[in-house]
Coordinates of C-alpha atoms in Angstrom, one line a residue:
Chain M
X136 CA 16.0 -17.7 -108.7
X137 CA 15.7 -15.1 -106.1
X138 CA 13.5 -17.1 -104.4
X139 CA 15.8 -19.9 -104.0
X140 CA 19.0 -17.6 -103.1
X141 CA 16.5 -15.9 -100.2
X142 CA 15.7 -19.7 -98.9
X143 CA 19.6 -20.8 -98.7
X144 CA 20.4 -17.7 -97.0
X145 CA 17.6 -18.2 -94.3
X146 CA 19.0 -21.7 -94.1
X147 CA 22.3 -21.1 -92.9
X148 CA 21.7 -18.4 -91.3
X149 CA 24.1 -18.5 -88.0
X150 CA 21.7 -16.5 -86.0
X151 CA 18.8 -18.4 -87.3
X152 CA 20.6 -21.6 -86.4
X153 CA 21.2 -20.8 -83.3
X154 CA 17.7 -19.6 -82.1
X155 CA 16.3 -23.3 -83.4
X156 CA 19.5 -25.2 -81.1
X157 CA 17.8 -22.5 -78.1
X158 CA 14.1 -23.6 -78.8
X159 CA 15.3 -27.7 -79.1
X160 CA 17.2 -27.3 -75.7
X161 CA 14.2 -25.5 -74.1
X162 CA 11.4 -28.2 -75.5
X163 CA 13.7 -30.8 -74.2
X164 CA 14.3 -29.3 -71.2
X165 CA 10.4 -28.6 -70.9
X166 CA 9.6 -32.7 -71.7
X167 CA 12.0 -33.9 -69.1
X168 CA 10.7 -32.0 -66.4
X169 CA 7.4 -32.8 -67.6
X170 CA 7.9 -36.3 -67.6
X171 CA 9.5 -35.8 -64.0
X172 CA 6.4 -34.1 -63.0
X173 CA 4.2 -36.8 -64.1
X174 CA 6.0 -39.9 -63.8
X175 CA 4.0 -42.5 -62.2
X176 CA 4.7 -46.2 -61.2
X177 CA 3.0 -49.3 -60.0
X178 CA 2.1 -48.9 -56.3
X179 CA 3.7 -52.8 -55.3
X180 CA 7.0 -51.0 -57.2
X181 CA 7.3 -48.5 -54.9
X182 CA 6.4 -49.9 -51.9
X183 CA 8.8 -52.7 -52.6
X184 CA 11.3 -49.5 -53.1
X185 CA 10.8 -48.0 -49.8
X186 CA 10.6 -51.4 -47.9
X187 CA 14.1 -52.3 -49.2
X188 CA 15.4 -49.2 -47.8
X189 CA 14.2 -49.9 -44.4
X190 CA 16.5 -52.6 -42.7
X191 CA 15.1 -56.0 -41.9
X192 CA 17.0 -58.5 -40.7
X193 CA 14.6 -61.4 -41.2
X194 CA 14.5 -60.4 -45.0
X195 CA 18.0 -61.0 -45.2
X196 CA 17.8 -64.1 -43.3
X197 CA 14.9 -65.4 -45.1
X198 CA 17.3 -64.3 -48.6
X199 CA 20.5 -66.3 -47.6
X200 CA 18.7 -68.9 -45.9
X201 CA 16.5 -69.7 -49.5
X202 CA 19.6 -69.0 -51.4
X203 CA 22.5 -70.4 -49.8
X204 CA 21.3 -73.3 -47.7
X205 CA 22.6 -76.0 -50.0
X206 CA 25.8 -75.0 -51.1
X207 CA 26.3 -74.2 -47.3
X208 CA 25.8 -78.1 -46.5
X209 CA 28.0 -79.0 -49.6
X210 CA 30.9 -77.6 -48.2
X211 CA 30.5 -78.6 -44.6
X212 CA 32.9 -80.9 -43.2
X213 CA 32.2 -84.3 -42.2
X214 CA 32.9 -85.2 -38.8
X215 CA 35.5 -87.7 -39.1
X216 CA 37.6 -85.8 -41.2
X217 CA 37.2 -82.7 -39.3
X218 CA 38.1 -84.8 -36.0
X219 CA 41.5 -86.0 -37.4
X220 CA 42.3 -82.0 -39.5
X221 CA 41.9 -80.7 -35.6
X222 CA 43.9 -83.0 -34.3
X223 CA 46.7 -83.2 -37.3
X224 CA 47.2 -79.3 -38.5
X225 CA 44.2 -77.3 -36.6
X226 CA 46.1 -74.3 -38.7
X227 CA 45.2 -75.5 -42.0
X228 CA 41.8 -76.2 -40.9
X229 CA 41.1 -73.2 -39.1
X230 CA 42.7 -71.1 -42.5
X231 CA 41.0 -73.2 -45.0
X232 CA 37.6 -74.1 -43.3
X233 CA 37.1 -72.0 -40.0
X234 CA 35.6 -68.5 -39.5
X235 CA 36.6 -66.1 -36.7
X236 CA 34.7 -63.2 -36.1
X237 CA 37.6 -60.6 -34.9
X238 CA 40.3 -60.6 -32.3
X239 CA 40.6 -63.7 -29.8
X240 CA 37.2 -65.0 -31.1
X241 CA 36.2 -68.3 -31.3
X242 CA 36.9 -70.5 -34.3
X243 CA 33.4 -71.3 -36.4
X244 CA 33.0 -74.2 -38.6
X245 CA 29.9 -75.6 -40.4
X246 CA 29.7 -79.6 -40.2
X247 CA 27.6 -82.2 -41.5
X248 CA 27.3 -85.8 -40.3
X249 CA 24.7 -88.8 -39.4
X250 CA 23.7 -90.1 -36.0
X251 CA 22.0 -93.2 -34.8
X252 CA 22.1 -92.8 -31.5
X253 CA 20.0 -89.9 -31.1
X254 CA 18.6 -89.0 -27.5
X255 CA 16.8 -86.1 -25.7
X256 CA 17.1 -84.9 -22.4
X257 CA 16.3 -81.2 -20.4
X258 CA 15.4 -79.6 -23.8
X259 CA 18.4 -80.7 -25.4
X260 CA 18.9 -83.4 -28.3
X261 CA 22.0 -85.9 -27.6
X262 CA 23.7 -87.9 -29.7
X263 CA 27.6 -89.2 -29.7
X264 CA 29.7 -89.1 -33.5
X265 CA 33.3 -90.1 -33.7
X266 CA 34.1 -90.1 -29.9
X267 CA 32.2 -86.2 -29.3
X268 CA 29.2 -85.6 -27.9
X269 CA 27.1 -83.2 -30.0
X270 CA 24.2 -81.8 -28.3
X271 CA 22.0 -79.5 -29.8
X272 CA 19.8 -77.4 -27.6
X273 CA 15.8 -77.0 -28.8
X274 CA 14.7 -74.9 -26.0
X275 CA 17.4 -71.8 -25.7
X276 CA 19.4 -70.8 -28.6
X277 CA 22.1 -68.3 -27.6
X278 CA 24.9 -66.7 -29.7
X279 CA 26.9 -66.2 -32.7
X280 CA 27.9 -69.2 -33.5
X281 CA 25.5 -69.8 -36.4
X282 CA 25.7 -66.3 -38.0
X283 CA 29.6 -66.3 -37.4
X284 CA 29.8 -70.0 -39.0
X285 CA 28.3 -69.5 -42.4
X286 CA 29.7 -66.8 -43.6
X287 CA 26.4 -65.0 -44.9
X288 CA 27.2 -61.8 -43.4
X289 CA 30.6 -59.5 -43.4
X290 CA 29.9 -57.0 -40.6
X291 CA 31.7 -54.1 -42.6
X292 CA 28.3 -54.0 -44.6
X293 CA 26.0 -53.0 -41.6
X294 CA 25.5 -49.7 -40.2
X295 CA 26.3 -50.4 -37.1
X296 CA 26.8 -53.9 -34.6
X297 CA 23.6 -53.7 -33.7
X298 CA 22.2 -54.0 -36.9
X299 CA 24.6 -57.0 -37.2
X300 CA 23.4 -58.9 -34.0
X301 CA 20.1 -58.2 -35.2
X302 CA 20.7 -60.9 -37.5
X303 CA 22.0 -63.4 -35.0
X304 CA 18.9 -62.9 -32.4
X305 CA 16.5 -63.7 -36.8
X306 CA 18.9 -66.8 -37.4
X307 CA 18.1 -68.0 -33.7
X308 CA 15.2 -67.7 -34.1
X309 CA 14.8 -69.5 -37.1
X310 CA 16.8 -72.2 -36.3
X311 CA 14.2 -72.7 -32.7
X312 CA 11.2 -72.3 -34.9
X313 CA 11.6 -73.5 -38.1
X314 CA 14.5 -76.4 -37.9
X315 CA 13.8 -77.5 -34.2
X316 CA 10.5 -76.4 -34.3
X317 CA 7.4 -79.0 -33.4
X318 CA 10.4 -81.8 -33.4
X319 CA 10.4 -81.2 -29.5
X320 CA 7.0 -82.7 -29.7
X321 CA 8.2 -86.1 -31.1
X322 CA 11.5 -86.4 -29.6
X323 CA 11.3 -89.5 -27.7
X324 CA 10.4 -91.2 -30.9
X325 CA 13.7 -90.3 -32.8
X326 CA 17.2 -92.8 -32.9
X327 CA 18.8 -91.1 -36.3
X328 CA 19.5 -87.9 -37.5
X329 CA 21.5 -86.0 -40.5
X330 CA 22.2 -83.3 -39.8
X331 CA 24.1 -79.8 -41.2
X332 CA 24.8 -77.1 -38.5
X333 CA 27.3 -74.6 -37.1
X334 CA 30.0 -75.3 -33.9
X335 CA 32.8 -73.1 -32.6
X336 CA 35.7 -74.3 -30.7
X337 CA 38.8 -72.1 -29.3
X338 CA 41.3 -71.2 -31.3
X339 CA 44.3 -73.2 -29.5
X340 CA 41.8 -76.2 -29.7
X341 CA 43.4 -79.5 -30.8
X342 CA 41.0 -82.1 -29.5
X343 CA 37.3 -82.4 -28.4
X344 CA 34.8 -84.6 -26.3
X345 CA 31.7 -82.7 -26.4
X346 CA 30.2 -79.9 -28.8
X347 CA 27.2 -78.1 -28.9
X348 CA 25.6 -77.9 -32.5
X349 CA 23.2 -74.9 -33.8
X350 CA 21.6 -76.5 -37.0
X351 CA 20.6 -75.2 -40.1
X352 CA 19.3 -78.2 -41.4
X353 CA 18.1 -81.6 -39.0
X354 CA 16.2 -84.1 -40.3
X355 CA 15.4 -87.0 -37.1
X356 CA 13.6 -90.5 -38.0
Chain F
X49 CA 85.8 -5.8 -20.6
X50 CA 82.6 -4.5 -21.8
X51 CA 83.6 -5.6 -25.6
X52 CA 84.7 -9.5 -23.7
X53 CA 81.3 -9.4 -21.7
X54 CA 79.6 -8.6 -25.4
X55 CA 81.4 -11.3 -27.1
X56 CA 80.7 -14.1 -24.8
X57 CA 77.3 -13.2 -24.4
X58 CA 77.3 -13.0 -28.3
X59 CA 78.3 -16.7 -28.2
X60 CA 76.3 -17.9 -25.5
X61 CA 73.6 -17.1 -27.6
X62 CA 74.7 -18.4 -31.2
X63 CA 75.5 -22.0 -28.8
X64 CA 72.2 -21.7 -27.9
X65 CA 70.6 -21.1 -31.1
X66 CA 72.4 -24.1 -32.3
X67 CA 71.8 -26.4 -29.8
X68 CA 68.3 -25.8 -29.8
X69 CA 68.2 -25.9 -34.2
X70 CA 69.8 -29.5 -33.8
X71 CA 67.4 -30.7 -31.1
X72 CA 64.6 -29.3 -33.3
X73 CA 66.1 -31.3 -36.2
X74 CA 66.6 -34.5 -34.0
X75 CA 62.8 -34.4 -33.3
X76 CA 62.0 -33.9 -36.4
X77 CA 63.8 -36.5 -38.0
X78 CA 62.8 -39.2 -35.2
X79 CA 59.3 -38.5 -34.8
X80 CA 56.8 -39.8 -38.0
X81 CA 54.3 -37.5 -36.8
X82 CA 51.7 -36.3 -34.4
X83 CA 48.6 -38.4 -33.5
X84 CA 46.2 -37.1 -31.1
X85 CA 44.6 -39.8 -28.5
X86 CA 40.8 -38.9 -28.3
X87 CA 39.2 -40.2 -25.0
X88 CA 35.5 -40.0 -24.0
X89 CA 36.4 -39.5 -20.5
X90 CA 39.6 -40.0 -18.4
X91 CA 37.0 -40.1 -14.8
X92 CA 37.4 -43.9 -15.4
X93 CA 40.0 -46.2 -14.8
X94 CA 39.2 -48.1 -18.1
X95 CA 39.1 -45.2 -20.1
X96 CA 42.8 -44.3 -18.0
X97 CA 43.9 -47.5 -19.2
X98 CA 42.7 -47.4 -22.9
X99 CA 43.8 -44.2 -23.4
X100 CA 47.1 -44.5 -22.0
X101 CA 48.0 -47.6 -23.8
X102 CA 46.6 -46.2 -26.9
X103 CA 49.8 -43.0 -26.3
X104 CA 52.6 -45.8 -25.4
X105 CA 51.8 -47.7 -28.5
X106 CA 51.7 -44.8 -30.8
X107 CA 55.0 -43.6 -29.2
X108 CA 56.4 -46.6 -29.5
X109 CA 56.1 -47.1 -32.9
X110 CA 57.5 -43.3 -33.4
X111 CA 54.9 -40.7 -33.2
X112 CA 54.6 -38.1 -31.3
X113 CA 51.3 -38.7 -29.2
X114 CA 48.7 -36.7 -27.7
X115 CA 45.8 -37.1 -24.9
X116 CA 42.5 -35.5 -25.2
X117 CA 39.9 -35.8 -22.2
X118 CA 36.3 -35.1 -23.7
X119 CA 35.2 -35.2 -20.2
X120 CA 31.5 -37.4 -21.7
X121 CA 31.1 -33.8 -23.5
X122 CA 30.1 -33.5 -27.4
X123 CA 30.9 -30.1 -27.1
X124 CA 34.5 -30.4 -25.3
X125 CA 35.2 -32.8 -28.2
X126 CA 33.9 -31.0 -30.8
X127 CA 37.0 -28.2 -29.5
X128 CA 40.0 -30.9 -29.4
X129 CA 38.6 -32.1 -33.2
X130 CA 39.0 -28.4 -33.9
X131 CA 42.0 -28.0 -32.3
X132 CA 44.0 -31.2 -33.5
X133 CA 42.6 -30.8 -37.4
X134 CA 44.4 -27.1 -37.5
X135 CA 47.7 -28.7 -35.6
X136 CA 48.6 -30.9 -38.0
X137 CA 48.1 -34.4 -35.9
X138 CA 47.6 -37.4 -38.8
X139 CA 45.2 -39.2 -37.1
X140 CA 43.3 -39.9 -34.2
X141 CA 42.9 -43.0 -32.1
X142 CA 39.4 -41.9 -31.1
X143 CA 36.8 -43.2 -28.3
X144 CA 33.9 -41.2 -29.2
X145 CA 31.2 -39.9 -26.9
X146 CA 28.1 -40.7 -28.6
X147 CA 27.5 -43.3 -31.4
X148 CA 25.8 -40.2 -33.7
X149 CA 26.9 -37.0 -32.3
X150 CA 30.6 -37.9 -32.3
X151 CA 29.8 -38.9 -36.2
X152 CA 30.4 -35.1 -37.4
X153 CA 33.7 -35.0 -35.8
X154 CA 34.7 -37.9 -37.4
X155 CA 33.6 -36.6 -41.0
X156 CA 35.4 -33.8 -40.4
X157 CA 38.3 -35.7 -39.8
X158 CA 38.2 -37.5 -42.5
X159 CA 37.5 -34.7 -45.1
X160 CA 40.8 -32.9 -44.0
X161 CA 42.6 -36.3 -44.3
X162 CA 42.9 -37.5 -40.9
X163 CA 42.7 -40.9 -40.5
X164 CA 40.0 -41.8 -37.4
X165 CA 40.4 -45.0 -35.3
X166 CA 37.5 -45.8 -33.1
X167 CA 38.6 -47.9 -29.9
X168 CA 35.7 -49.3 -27.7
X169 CA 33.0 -47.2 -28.6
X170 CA 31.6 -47.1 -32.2
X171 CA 30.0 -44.6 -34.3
X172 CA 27.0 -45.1 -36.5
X173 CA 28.8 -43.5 -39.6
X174 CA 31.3 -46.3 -40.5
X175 CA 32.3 -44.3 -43.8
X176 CA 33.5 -41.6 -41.3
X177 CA 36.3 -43.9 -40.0
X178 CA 38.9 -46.5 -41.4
X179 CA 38.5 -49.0 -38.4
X180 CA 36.1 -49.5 -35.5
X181 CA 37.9 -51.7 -32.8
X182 CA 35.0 -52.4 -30.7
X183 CA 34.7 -54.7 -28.1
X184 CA 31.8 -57.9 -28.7
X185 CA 29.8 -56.4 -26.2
X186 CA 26.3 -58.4 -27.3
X187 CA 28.5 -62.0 -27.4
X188 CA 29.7 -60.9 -24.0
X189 CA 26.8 -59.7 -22.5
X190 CA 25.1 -63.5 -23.5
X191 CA 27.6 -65.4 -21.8
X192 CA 27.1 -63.1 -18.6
X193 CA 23.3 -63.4 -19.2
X194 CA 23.7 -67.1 -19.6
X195 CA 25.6 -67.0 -15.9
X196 CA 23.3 -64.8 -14.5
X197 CA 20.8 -67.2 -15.5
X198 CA 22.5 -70.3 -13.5
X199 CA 23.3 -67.9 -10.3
X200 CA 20.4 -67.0 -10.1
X201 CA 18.4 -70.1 -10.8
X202 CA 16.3 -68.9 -13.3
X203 CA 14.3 -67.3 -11.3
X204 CA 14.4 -64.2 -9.0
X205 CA 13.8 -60.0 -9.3
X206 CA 16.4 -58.1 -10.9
X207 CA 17.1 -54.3 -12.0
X208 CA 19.7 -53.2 -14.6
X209 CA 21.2 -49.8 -14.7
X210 CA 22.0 -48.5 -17.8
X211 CA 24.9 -46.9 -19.3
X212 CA 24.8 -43.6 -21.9
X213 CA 21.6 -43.8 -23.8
X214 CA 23.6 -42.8 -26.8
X215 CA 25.5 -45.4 -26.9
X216 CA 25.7 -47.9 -29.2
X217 CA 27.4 -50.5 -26.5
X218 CA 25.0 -49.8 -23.8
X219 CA 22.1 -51.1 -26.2
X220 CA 24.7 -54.2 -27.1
X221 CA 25.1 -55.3 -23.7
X222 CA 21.7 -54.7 -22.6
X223 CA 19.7 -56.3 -26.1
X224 CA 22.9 -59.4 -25.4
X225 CA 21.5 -59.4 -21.7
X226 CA 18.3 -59.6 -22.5
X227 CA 18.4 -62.4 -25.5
X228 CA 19.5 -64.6 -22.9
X229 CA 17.6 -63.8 -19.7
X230 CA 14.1 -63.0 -21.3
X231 CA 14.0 -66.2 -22.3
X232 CA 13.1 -67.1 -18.7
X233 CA 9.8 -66.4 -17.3
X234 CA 10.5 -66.5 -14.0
X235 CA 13.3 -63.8 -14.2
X236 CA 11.5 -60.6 -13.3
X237 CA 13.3 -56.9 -14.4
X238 CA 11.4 -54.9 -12.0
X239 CA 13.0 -51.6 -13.0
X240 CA 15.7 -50.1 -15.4
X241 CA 17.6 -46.9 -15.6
X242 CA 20.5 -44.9 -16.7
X243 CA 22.9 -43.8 -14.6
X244 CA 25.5 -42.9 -18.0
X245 CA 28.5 -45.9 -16.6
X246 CA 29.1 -43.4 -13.8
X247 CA 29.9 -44.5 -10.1
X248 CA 28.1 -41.7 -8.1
X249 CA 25.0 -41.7 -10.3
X250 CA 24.7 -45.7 -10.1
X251 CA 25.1 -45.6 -6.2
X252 CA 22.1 -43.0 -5.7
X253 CA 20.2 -45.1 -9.1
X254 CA 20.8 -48.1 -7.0
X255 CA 19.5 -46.6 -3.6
X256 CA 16.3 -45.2 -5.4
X257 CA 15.5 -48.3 -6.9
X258 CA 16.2 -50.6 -3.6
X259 CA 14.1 -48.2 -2.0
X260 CA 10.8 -48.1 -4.8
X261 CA 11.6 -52.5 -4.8
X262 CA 12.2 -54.1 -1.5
X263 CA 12.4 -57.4 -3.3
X264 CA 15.3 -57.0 -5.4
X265 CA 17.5 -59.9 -5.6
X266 CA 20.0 -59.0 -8.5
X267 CA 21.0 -56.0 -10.4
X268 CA 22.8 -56.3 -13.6
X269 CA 25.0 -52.9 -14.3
X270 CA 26.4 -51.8 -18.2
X271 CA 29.5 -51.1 -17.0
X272 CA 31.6 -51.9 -13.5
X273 CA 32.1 -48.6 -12.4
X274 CA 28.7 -48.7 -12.1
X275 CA 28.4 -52.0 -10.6
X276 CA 31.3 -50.3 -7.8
X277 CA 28.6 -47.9 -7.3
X278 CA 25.3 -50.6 -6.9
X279 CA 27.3 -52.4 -4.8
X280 CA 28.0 -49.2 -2.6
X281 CA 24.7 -48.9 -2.4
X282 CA 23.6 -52.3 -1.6
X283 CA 26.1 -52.3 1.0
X284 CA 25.4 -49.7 2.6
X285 CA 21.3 -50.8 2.7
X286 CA 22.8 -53.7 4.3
X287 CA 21.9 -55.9 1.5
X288 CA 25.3 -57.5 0.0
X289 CA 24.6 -61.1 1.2
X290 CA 21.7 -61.1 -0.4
X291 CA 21.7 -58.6 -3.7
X292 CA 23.9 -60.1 -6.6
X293 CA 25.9 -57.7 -8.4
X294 CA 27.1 -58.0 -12.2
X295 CA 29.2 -55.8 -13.4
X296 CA 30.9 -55.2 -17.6
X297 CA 34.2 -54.0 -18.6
X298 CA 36.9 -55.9 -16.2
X299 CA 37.7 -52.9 -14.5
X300 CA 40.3 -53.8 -11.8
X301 CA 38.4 -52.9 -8.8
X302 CA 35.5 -54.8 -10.2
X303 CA 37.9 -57.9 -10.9
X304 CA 39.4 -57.7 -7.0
X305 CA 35.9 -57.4 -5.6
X306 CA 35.0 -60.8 -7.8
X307 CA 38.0 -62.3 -5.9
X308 CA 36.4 -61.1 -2.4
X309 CA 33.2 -62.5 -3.1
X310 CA 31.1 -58.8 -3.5
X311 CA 30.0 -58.9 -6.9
X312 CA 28.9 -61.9 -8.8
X313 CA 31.2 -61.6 -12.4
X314 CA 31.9 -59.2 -15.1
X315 CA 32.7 -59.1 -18.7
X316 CA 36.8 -58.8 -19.4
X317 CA 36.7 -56.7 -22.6
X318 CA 40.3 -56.1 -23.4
X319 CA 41.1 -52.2 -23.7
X320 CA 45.1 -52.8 -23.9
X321 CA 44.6 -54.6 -27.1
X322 CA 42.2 -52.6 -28.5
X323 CA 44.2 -49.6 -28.0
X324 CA 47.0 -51.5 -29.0
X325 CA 45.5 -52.6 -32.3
X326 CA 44.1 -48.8 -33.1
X327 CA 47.7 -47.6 -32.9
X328 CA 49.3 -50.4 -35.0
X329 CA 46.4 -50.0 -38.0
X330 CA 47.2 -46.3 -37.6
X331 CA 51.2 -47.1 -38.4
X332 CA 50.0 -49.2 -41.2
X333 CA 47.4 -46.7 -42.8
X334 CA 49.9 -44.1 -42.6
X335 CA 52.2 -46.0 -44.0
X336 CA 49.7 -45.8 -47.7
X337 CA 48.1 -49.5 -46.4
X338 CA 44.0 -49.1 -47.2
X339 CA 43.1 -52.7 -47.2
X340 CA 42.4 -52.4 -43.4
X341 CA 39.1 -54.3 -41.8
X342 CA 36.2 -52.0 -41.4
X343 CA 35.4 -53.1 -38.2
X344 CA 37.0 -55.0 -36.2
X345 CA 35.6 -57.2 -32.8
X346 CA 37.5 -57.9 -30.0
X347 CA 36.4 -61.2 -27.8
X348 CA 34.6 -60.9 -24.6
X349 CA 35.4 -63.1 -21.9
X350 CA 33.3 -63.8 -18.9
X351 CA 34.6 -63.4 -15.2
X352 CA 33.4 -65.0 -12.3
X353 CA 34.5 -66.7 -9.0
X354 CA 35.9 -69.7 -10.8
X355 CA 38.2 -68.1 -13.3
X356 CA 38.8 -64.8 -11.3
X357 CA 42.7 -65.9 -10.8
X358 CA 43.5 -65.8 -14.4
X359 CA 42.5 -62.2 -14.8
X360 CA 44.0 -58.8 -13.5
X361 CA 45.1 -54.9 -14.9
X362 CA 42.7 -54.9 -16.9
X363 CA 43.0 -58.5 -18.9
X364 CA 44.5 -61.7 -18.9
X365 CA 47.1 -62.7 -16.4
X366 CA 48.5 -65.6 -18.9

């Protein structure tokens, strides 16, 4: 009976108590550091890590580009019906549809349309939709216009501008090599097109008779 | 007479108190608050103009404003950040000297609660800052490069003279530059240096270079002062018929030698409506408004011999 008194005593012994909380705390404490010291991970993991940190433009290109390519070209505007907004209530368009970049900037809009009068001439593709003459140039692509039209990229979330035109000089570049690309070669040989691609007019704009188009997407027959 | 001499003096001197007491209340009560107008350097007309539009605005709309002249020194900016954070100003409309030394002084502002506005020049800690109002120097710099291109045929030697290294714009004009006239094989850059957008340094940059490259046909400049300067230069080598000049900013000298024919065209950034816009986001962040645009771009436009009439003091005449 003594026996058993000793054993409850030991049991709630405050001191005792305490010392086994201490020891818990410390093993705990000793099995997160060692798991910190020894924590190991795929090498593909962490290189992924560190490349993600790093900025690269043509990753983030190549992401919206996979990504949001085809609900871009769903909600472009046809050209007819883009004609007769400019022309009837530019202010609704330009609010509901149009992009600007910041103060007195250009007006950006994505639109989408078919050609069958498709032409080329000094390094530039020429065809004529709804009274305007679209060119779109193979050779040089210069500008904002397709960065500024989509609406991928808000420049708040880049360091700093140049990180931001960065991304203009990748889309560019894209657009010459991969959606112009070897069509330059063949060019004679094309009469149609559809195409989906970025134009940017002023903002007191009401009417047009030529544009130049920076595509995201041209297929030519 | 002594006790008459003691009285009116006695109420000289209560009037005096009082007047000044009520003028101190009158201030108080009209003025919403100091705001201190931080300028890289006040040895350039542009700089002149941004700065002192920046003040008008910010008095306009009822604050009491300041102007600081950094003189293109970290250091002597470092001092008015000092200075302005222990006199109570509320925020600063700032034009920084350098895109990642100038970032500390902007922190600091921002930890003690003074709002920072960057005009023109931006800093590469955009946390650091409520707005950046920074002109689209890489969009601008294409449409120059693009009219550099045609004037010069797409083909030809050229130089370019640099402005601050530190910089972010001088990298945005010179990388929008480049996009455009690299493209062209035939365009040759046969030299490029910094001369940090000041006149005297561009003049003797200019001279060295024409000097080390007979054959230069072009020279395309980060800023107009400096183009003022290359064109010195290439005037007095005798050289002005034949070197084309291209300036950046729309300075007003720049613009009126356009006019004459001496330099080729320049990019009109707008520095009355960025300073403009700094002081009216100011008002409004005072005023407890946070949903303000990070950055915000003004439009570049180009200036040459065919539009030159539609621009003057420093932008549009229109």
């Amino acid at each position: 009976m003594s026996h058993i008194m000793d054993t409850s005593v030991v049991l709630i012994n405050p001191s005792a108590m305490n010392k086994v909380i201490k020891y818990v705390i410390i093993a705990a404490l000793f099995l997160v550091a060692l798991w910190f010291s020894f924590y190991t991970e795929p090498l593909s993991v962490r290189k992924e890590r560190e490349a993600l940190k790093q900025y690269k433009p043509e990753q983030l290109v190549e992401h919206y580009w996979t990504t949001g390519l085809s609900d871009l070209e769903a909600n472009a505007l046809e050209v007819g019906n883009f004609i007769t907004a400019l022309k009837n209530d530019p202010q609704t368009l330009r609010e509901n549809s149009g992009r600007v970049l910041g103060i007195g900037s250009n007006v950006c809009y994505v639109l989408k349309g078919e050609a069958d009068d498709v032409s080329f001439a000094d390094n530039e593709f020429h065809f004529t939709l709804h009274g305007i003459e679209f060119t779109i140039p193979a050779k040089y692509i210069f500008g904002n216009t397709a960065r500024d039209a989509c609406g991928w990229f808000n420049i708040d979330d880049f360091q700093n501008t140049m990180d931001f035109n960065a991304v203009s000089a990748c889309m560019n570049q894209r657009i010459k090599d991969l959606v112009i690309g070897d069509k330059v070669q063949h060019a004679a040989e094309y009469t149609k097109c559809r195409f989906c691609g970025s134009i940017e007019v002023k903002p007191e704009t009401k009417s047009l008779d030529e544009l130049t188009l920076y595509p995201y997407i041209l297929e030519l027959q | 007479m002594k006790r008459f001499f003691q009285h009116t003096l006695l109420s000289f001197g209560l009037l005096l108190l009082l007047s000044s007491s009520t003028s101190c209340s009158n201030h108080s009560e009209t003025s919403k608050g100091k705001i201190a107008v931080v300028i890289s350097t006040l040895n350039n007309p542009w700089f002149v103009v941004l700065g002192e539009a920046a003040v008008q605005r910010a008095e306009e709309l009822g604050y009491e404003a300041v102007l600081f002249d950094s003189q293109n020194n970290p250091s002597k900016e470092q001092e008015h950040f000092d200075n302005l954070l222990s006199s109570g100003y509320k925020a600063v409309l700032f034009n920084p000297t350098d895109a990642d030394g100038s970032a500390v002084n902007a922190k600091a502002a921002a930890r003690a609660g003074v709002g920072v506005f960057c005009m023109d020049r931006e800093i590469n800690e955009p946390g650091a800052c409520v707005t950046q109002i920074l002109s689209d120097n890489y969009s601008g710099c294409i449409q120059l490069g693009q009219y550099f291109v045609k004037v010069m045929n797409g083909c030809g030697n050229y130089v370019e003279i640099l402005g601050i290294v530190g910089d972010n714009n001088t990298w945005a004009r010179s990388r929008g530059f480049h996009s455009v006239v690299d493209c062209y094989e035939d365009l040759h850059m046969l030299a490029q240096q910094t001369a940090d957008f000041d006149q005297n340094k561009a003049m003797e940059v200019m001279e060295s270079m024409m000097q080390a490259n007979p054959n230069i046909d072009a020279v395309f400049c980060g800023n107009d002062a400096m183009a003022m300067g290359a064109y010195q230069a290439v005037l007095g080598a005798g050289k002005e018929n034949h070197i084309k000049v291209f300036g950046f900013d729309g300075a007003e000298d720049c613009v009126n030698a356009i006019r004459e024919g001496k330099v080729e065209a320049t990019g009109m950034q707008f520095p009355k409506t960025m300073a403009i816009t700094a002081a009216e986001l100011a008002d409004r962040w005072l005023k407890g408004e946070r949903d303000l645009p990070k950055k915000l771009p003004v439009a570049v436009e180009l200036v040459n011999g065919m539009n030159v009439s539609h621009y003057g003091h420093f932008g549009r005449l229109d």
